[in-house]
XYZ file of C-alpha atoms in Angstrom:
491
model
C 21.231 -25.538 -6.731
C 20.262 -24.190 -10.301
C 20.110 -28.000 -12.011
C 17.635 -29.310 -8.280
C 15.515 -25.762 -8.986
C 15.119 -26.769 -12.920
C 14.075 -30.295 -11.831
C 11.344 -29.598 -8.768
C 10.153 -26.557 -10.640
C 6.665 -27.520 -10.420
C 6.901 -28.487 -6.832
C 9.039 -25.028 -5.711
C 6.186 -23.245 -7.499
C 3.443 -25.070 -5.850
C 4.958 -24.884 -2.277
C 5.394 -21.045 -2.888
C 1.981 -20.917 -4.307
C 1.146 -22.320 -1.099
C 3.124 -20.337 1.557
C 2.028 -16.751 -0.267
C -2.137 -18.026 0.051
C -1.250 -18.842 3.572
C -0.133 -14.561 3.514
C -3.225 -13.180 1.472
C -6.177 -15.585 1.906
C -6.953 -14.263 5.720
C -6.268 -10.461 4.386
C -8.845 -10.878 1.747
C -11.420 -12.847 4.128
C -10.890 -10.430 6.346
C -11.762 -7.578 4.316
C -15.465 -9.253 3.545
C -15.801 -8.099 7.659
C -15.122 -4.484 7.337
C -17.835 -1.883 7.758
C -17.744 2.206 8.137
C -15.365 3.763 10.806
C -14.048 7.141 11.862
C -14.089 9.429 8.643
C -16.252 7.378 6.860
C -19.401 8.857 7.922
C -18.435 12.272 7.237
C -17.142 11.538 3.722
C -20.286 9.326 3.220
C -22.767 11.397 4.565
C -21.397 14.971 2.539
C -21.441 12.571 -0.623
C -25.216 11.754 0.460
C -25.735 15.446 1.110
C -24.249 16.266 -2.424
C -26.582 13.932 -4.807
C -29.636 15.117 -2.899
C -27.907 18.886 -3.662
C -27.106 18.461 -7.337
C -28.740 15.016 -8.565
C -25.887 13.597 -9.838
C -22.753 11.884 -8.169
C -20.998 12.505 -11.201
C -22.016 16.868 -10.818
C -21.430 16.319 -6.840
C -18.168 14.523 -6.793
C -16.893 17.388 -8.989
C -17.919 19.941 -6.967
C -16.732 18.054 -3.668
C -13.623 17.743 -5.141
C -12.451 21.623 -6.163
C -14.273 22.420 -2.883
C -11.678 19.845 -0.894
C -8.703 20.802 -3.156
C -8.879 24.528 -1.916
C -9.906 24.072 1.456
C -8.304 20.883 2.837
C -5.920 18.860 0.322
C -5.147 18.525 -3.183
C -6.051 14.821 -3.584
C -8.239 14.801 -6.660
C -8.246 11.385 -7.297
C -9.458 10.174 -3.612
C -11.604 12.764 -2.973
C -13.798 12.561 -6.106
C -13.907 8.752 -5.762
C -14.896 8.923 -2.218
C -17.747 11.149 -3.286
C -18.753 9.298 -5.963
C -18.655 5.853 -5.018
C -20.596 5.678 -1.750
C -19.961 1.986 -1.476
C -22.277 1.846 1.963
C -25.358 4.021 0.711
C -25.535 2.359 -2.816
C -24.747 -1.319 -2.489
C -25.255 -1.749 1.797
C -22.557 -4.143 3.516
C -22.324 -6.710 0.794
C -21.416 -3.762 -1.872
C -19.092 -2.346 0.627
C -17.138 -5.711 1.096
C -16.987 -6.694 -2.580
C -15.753 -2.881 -2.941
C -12.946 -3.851 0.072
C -12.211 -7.425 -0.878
C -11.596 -6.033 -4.623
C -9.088 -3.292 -3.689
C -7.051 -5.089 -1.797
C -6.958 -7.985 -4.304
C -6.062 -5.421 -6.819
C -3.075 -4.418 -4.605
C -1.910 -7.990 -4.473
C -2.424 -8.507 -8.391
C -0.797 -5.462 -9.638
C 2.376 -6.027 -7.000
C 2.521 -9.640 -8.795
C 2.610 -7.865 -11.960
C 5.415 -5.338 -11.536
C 7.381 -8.107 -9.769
C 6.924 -10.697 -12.576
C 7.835 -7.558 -15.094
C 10.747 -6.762 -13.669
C 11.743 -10.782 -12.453
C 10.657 -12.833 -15.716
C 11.547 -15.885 -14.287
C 7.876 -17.169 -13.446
C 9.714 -19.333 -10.282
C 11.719 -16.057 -8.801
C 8.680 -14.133 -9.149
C 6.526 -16.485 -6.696
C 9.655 -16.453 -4.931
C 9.972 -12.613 -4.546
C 6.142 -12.253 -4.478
C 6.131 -14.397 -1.092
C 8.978 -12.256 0.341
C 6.917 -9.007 -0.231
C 3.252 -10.014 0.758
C 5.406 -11.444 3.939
C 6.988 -8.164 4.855
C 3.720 -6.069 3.907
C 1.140 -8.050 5.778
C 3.108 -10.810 7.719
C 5.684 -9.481 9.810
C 6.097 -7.842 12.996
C 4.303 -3.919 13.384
C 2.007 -5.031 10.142
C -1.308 -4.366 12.059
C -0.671 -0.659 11.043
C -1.813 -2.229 7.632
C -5.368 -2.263 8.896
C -5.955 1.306 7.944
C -5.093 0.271 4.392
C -7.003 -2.986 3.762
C -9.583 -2.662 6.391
C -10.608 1.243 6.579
C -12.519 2.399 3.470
C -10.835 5.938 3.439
C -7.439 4.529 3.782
C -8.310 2.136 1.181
C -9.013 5.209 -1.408
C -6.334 7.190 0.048
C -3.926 4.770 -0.086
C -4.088 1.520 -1.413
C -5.788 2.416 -4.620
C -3.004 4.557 -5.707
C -0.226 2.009 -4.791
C -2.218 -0.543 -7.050
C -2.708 1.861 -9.755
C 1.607 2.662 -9.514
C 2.059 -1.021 -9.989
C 0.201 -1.274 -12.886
C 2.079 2.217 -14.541
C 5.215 0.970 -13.853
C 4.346 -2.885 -15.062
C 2.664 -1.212 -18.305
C 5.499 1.259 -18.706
C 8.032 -2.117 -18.868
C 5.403 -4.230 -20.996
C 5.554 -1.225 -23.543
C 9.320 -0.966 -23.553
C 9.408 -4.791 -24.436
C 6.713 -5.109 -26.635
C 7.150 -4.666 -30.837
C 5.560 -1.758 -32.634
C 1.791 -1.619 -33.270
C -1.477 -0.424 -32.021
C -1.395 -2.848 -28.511
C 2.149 -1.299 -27.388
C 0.382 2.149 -28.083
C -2.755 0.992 -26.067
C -0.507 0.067 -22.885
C 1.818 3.360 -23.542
C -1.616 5.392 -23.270
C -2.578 3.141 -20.193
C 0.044 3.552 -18.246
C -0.111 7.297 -18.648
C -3.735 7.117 -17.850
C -2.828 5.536 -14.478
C 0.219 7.346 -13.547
C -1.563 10.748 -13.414
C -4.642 9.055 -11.457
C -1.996 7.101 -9.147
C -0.664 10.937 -8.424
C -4.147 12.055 -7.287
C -4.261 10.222 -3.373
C -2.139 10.853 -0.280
C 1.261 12.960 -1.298
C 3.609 10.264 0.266
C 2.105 7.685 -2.457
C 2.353 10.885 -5.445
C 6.193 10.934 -4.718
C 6.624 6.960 -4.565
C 4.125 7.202 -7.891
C 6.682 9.491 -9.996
C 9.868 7.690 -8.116
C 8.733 4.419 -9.018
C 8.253 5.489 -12.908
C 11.274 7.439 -13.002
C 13.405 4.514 -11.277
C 11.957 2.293 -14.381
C 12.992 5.126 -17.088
C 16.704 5.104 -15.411
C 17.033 1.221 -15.341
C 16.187 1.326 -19.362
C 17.614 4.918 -20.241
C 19.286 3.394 -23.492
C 15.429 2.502 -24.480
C 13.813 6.115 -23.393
C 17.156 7.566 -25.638
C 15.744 5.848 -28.752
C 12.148 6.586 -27.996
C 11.225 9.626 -26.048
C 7.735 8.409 -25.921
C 8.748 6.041 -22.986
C 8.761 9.044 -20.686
C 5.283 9.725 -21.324
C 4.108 8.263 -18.344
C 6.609 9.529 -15.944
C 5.273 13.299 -17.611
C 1.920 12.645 -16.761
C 2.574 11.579 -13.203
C 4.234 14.437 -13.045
C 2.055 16.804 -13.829
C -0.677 14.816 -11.676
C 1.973 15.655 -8.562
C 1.621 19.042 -9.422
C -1.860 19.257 -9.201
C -2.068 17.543 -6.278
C 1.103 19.583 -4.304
C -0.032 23.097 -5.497
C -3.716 23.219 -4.091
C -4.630 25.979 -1.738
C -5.727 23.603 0.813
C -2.452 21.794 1.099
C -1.184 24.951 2.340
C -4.252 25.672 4.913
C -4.041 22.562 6.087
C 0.039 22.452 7.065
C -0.513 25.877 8.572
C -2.913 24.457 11.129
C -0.891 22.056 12.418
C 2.545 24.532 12.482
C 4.568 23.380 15.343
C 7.694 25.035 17.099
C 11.166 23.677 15.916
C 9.160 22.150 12.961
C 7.741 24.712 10.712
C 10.368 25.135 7.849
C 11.738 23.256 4.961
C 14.890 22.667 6.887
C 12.667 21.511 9.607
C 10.948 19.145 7.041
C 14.525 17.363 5.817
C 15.976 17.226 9.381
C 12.243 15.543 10.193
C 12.605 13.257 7.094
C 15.894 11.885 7.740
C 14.743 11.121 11.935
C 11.711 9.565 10.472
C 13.902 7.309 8.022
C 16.216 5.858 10.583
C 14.353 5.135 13.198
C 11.433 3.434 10.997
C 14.632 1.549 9.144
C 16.096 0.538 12.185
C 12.625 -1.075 13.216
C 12.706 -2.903 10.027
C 16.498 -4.170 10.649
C 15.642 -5.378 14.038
C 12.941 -7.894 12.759
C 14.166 -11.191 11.896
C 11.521 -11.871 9.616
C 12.769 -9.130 7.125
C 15.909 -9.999 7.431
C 15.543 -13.802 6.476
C 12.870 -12.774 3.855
C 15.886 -10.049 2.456
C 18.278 -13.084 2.346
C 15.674 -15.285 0.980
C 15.090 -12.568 -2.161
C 19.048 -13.022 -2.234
C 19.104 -16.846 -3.148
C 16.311 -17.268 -5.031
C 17.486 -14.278 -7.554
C 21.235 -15.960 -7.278
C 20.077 -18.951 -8.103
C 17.551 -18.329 -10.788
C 20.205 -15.273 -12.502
C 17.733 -12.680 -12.344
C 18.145 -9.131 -14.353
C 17.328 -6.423 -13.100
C 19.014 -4.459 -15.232
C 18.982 -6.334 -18.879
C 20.321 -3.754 -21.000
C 24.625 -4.042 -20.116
C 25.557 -5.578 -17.255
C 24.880 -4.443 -13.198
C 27.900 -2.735 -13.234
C 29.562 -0.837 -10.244
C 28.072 2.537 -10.789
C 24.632 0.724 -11.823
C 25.011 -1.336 -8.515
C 26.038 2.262 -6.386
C 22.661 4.084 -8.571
C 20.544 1.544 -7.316
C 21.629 1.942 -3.761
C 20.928 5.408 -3.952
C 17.833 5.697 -5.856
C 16.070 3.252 -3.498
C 17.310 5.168 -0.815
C 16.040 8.657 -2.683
C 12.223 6.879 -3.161
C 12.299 5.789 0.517
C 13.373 9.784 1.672
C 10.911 11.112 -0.861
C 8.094 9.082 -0.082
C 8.384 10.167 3.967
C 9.284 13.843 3.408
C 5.139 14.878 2.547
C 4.400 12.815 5.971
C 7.345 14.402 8.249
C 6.963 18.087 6.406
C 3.621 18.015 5.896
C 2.491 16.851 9.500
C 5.616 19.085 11.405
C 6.733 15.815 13.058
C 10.110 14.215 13.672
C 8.003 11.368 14.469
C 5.236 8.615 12.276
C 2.359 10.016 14.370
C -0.588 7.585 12.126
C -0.980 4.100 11.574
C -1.972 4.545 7.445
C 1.639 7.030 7.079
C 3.495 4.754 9.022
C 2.319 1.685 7.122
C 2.636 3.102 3.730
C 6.325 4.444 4.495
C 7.023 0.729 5.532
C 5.892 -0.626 2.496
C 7.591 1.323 0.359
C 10.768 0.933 2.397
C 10.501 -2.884 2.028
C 10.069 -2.797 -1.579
C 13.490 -0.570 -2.622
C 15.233 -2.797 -0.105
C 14.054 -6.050 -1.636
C 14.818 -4.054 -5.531
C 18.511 -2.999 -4.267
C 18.967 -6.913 -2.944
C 17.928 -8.245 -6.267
C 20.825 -5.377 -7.951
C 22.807 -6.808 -5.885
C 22.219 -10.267 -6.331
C 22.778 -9.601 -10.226
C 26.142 -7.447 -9.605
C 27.292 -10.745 -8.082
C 26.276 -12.926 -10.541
C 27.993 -10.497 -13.047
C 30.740 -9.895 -11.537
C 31.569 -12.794 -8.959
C 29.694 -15.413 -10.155
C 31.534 -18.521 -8.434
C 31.531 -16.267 -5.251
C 27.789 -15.081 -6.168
C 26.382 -18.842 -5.829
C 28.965 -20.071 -2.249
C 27.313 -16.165 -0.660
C 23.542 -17.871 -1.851
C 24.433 -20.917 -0.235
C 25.477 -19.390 3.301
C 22.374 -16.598 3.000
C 20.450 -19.610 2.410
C 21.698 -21.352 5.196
C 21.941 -18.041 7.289
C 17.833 -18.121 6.943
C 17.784 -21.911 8.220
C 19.799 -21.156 11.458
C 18.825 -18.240 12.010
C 14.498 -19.611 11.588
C 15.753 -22.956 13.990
C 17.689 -20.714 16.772
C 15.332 -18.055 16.577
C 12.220 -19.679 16.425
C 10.708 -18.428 19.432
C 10.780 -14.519 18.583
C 9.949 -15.699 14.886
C 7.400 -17.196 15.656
C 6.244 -14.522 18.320
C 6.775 -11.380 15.740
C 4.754 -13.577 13.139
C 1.729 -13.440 15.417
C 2.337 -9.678 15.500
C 1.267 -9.770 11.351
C -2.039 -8.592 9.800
C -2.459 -11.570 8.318
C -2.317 -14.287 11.622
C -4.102 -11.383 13.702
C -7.019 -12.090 10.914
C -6.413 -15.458 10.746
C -6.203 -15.808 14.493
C -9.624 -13.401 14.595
C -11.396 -15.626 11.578
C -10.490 -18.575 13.201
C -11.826 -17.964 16.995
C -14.636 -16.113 15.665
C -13.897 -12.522 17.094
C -13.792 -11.246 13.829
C -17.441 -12.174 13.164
C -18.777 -11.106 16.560
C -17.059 -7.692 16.185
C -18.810 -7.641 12.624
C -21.949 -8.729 14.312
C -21.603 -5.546 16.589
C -21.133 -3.256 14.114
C -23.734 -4.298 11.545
C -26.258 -4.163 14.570
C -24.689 -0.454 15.171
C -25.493 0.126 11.229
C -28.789 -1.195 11.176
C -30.166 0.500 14.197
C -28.927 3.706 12.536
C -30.285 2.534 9.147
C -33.961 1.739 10.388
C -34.465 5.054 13.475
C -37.180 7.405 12.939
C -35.737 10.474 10.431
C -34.558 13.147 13.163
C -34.705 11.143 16.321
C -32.180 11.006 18.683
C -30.339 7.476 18.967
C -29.033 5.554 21.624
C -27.728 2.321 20.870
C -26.567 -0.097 23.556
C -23.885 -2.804 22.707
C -21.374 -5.119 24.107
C -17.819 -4.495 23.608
C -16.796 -6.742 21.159
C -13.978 -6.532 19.270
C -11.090 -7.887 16.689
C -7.837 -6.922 17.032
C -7.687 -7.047 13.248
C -9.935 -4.661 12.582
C -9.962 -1.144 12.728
C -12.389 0.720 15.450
C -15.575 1.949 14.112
C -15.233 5.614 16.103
C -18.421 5.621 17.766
C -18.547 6.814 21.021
C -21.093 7.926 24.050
C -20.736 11.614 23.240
C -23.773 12.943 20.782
C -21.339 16.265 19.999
C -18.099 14.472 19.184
C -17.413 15.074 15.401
C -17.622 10.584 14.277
C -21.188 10.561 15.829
C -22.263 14.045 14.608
C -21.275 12.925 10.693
C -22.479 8.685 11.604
C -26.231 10.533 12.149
C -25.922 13.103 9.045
C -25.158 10.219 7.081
C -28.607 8.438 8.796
C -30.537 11.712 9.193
C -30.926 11.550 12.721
C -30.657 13.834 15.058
C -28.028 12.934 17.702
C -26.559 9.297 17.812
C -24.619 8.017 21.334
C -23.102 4.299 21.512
C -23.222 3.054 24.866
C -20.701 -0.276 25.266
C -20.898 -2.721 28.095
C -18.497 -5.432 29.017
């Protein structure tokens, strides 16, 4: 299998090439047909509010931010950009979509990166690349991924930090690999200026931030041994987590939502675990993750990928693994179950983010364990590719049906699906008529707009309702200095 892989290389890349476009090309489309929803008003209109206070975004932001970090949360990083930015009120729709579109790119990019750190082998890494865009945007329950690509506060919250802990950990492993000089000090004081930013969103993504780094520094200990500098990075997240975990309005905002049976750190751990297994066992029910887990198998097997290239994968390495993934995955849902006094995922954007960090351990502990084989049992290592390969065959031809049915579940065919009957551009159509009405009313009138219910089960739901008073329509005519707006919707 390794001698036909060396001798189609170029067509194995291409046809991977091919099958991950046929993943991210209808995410990023997609995201040129987003607009504002739900929280976007308010954060958009109080960024409005603070220029016209203070006459700078810069001065505003800043103010917004220490404001937010004793009051509400301590998410520096999000809620400066969010007041700074204003993607809507400075650039319109088309500034808004490039502002999308570019995020989510930048999420694809940097998760190419770390894989093709970590991989090498240019063919593996398309090969592992596919796996993970398929399990983070194709598979079944991936429509939770709208509030990350297609919602502009999830997008800050959210994706922009997971991009930003890509690109630590990929500059962390560049720098450990690269010779002495002023460019390995450059990408040292990158990826340190990244990890503390990458600690400044949502606290689930702060704890996969400083997991992810620290999982790196364990995997090359000898190198961090020999220069201490190589922990740099991990420090500065670190301190970034702090920041973020110790603001006063962390604390205000947990104490409002205290619920019975759910209140103490006990509470939190017992809620952590219950959140765990039941999102894992969701995950091990779906065929799709399970062939794309075996298909990470083989292609590792047969390309002899390192994980660990210092020594060799060795038993305790292979058990360290196991149980570091499964530390990131507990870590990254404790802030969600503690923080929101549920032994349940009660929001699309938690949900989704726990997910994605779950797939990506599971898909690092398969590769560890694809090298422990090689290492170890490496006649045995290549006959186990060869039936996980053909395991992914059968089980694709005999379960076609409910593959086929839990791929149409995915982000990316819901977009496609939307893109290509045109819902997603109606729905669009809808909205920007919404915007515009808004956009062009008298200052201080009272709006009613009037408009048919269209919309894309891709996208996420702008908020706007028939209610004047209700908080979405109270911030959507702040932001438009009106005095009331209602949204009527017909069939």
């Amino acid at each position: 299998m390794g001698k036909f892989t060396e001798k189609h290389e170029k067509l194995l890349k291409f046809l991977l090439i091919i099958g991950i476009a046929c993943v991210i090309v209808p995410i990023l489309i997609a995201c040129n047909y987003t607009y504002l929803c739900e929280d976007d008003f308010s954060f958009e209109g109080g960024a409005k509010d603070l220029v016209r206070d203070y006459g700078s975004s810069l001065v505003g932001a800043a103010v917004r931010t220490r404001e937010y970090y004793n009051t509400n949360q301590g998410t520096y990083l999000f809620t400066y950009l969010v007041s700074f930015i204003r993607a809507y009120s400075r650039w319109g729709n088309p500034g808004f979509h490039v502002f999308m579109t570019l995020n989510s790119l930048l999420f694809m990019f940097m998760l190419y990166k770390l894989i093709k750190a970590v991989v090498s082998d240019e063919l593996a890494s398309y090969g592992v690349f596919l796996a993970a865009t398929t399990m983070i945007f194709a598979m079944g329950n991936t429509d939770c991924g709208k509030e990350l690509f297609f919602w502009y506060t999830g997008g800050l919250n959210f994706t922009l930090e997971y991009w930003l802990s890509f690109a630590t950990a990929a500059c962390l492993i560049a720098y450990m690999r690269m010779e002495k000089g002023i460019k390995k000090n450059l990408v040292l004081a990158l990826s340190c200026f990244t990890a503390i930013l990458a600690s400044g969103g949502s606290l689930n993504l702060t704890s996969f931030n400083c997991s992810i780094i620290l999982a790196v520094l364990i995997f090359s200990f000898d190198k961090v041994k020999k220069n201490v500098l190589t922990a740099l990075p991990f420090v500065f997240a670190l301190i970034g987590a702090i920041i973020n975990v110790v603001a006063p309005g962390n604390f205000v905002r947990s104490q409002d939502g205290l619920k019975e049976g759910h209140s103490t750190l006990a509470d939190g751990i017992r809620d952590t675990f219950a959140c765990c297994i039941s999102e894992d066992k969701g995950l091990f029910t779906s065929k799709v993750f399970l062939i794309m887990l075996a298909f990470v198998f083989t292609v590792c097997v047969i390309r002899k990928v390192k994980v660990k290239r210092n020594g060799e994968m060795s038993h305790v390495w292979l058990i360290v693994s196991l149980v570091g993934t499964a530390v990131v995955r507990f870590f990254t849902m404790f802030p969600i179950a503690y923080g929101y006094h549920e032994g349940t995922m009660v929001n699309m954007r938690t949900t989704c983010a726990y997910e994605i960090t779950a797939k990506l351990m599971y898909i690092l502990f398969i590769m560890c364990l694809a090298q422990w084989l090689c290492e170890h049992f490496e006649k045995k290592a290549s006959i186990v590719s060869y039936v996980a390969l053909a395991a992914c065959v059968l089980v694709a031809l005999i379960g076609y049906p409910s593959v086929k049915a839990e791929l149409k579940e995915g982000l990316s065919y819901l977009a496609y699906w939307d893109i290509r009957s045109g819902d997603i551009k109606e729905a669009y159509a809808t909205r920007e008529y919404m915007l515009s009405s808004m956009e062009l009313a008298p200052e201080g009138s009272d709006l009613v707009i009037t408009v048919p219910l269209k919309g894309a089960e891709s996208m996420y739901g702008m908020g706007l309702v028939d209610d004047p008073g209700d908080f979405r329509n109270i911030s959507a005519a702040g932001l438009f200095d009106l005095n009331s707006v209602s949204v009527v919707y017909t069939d």
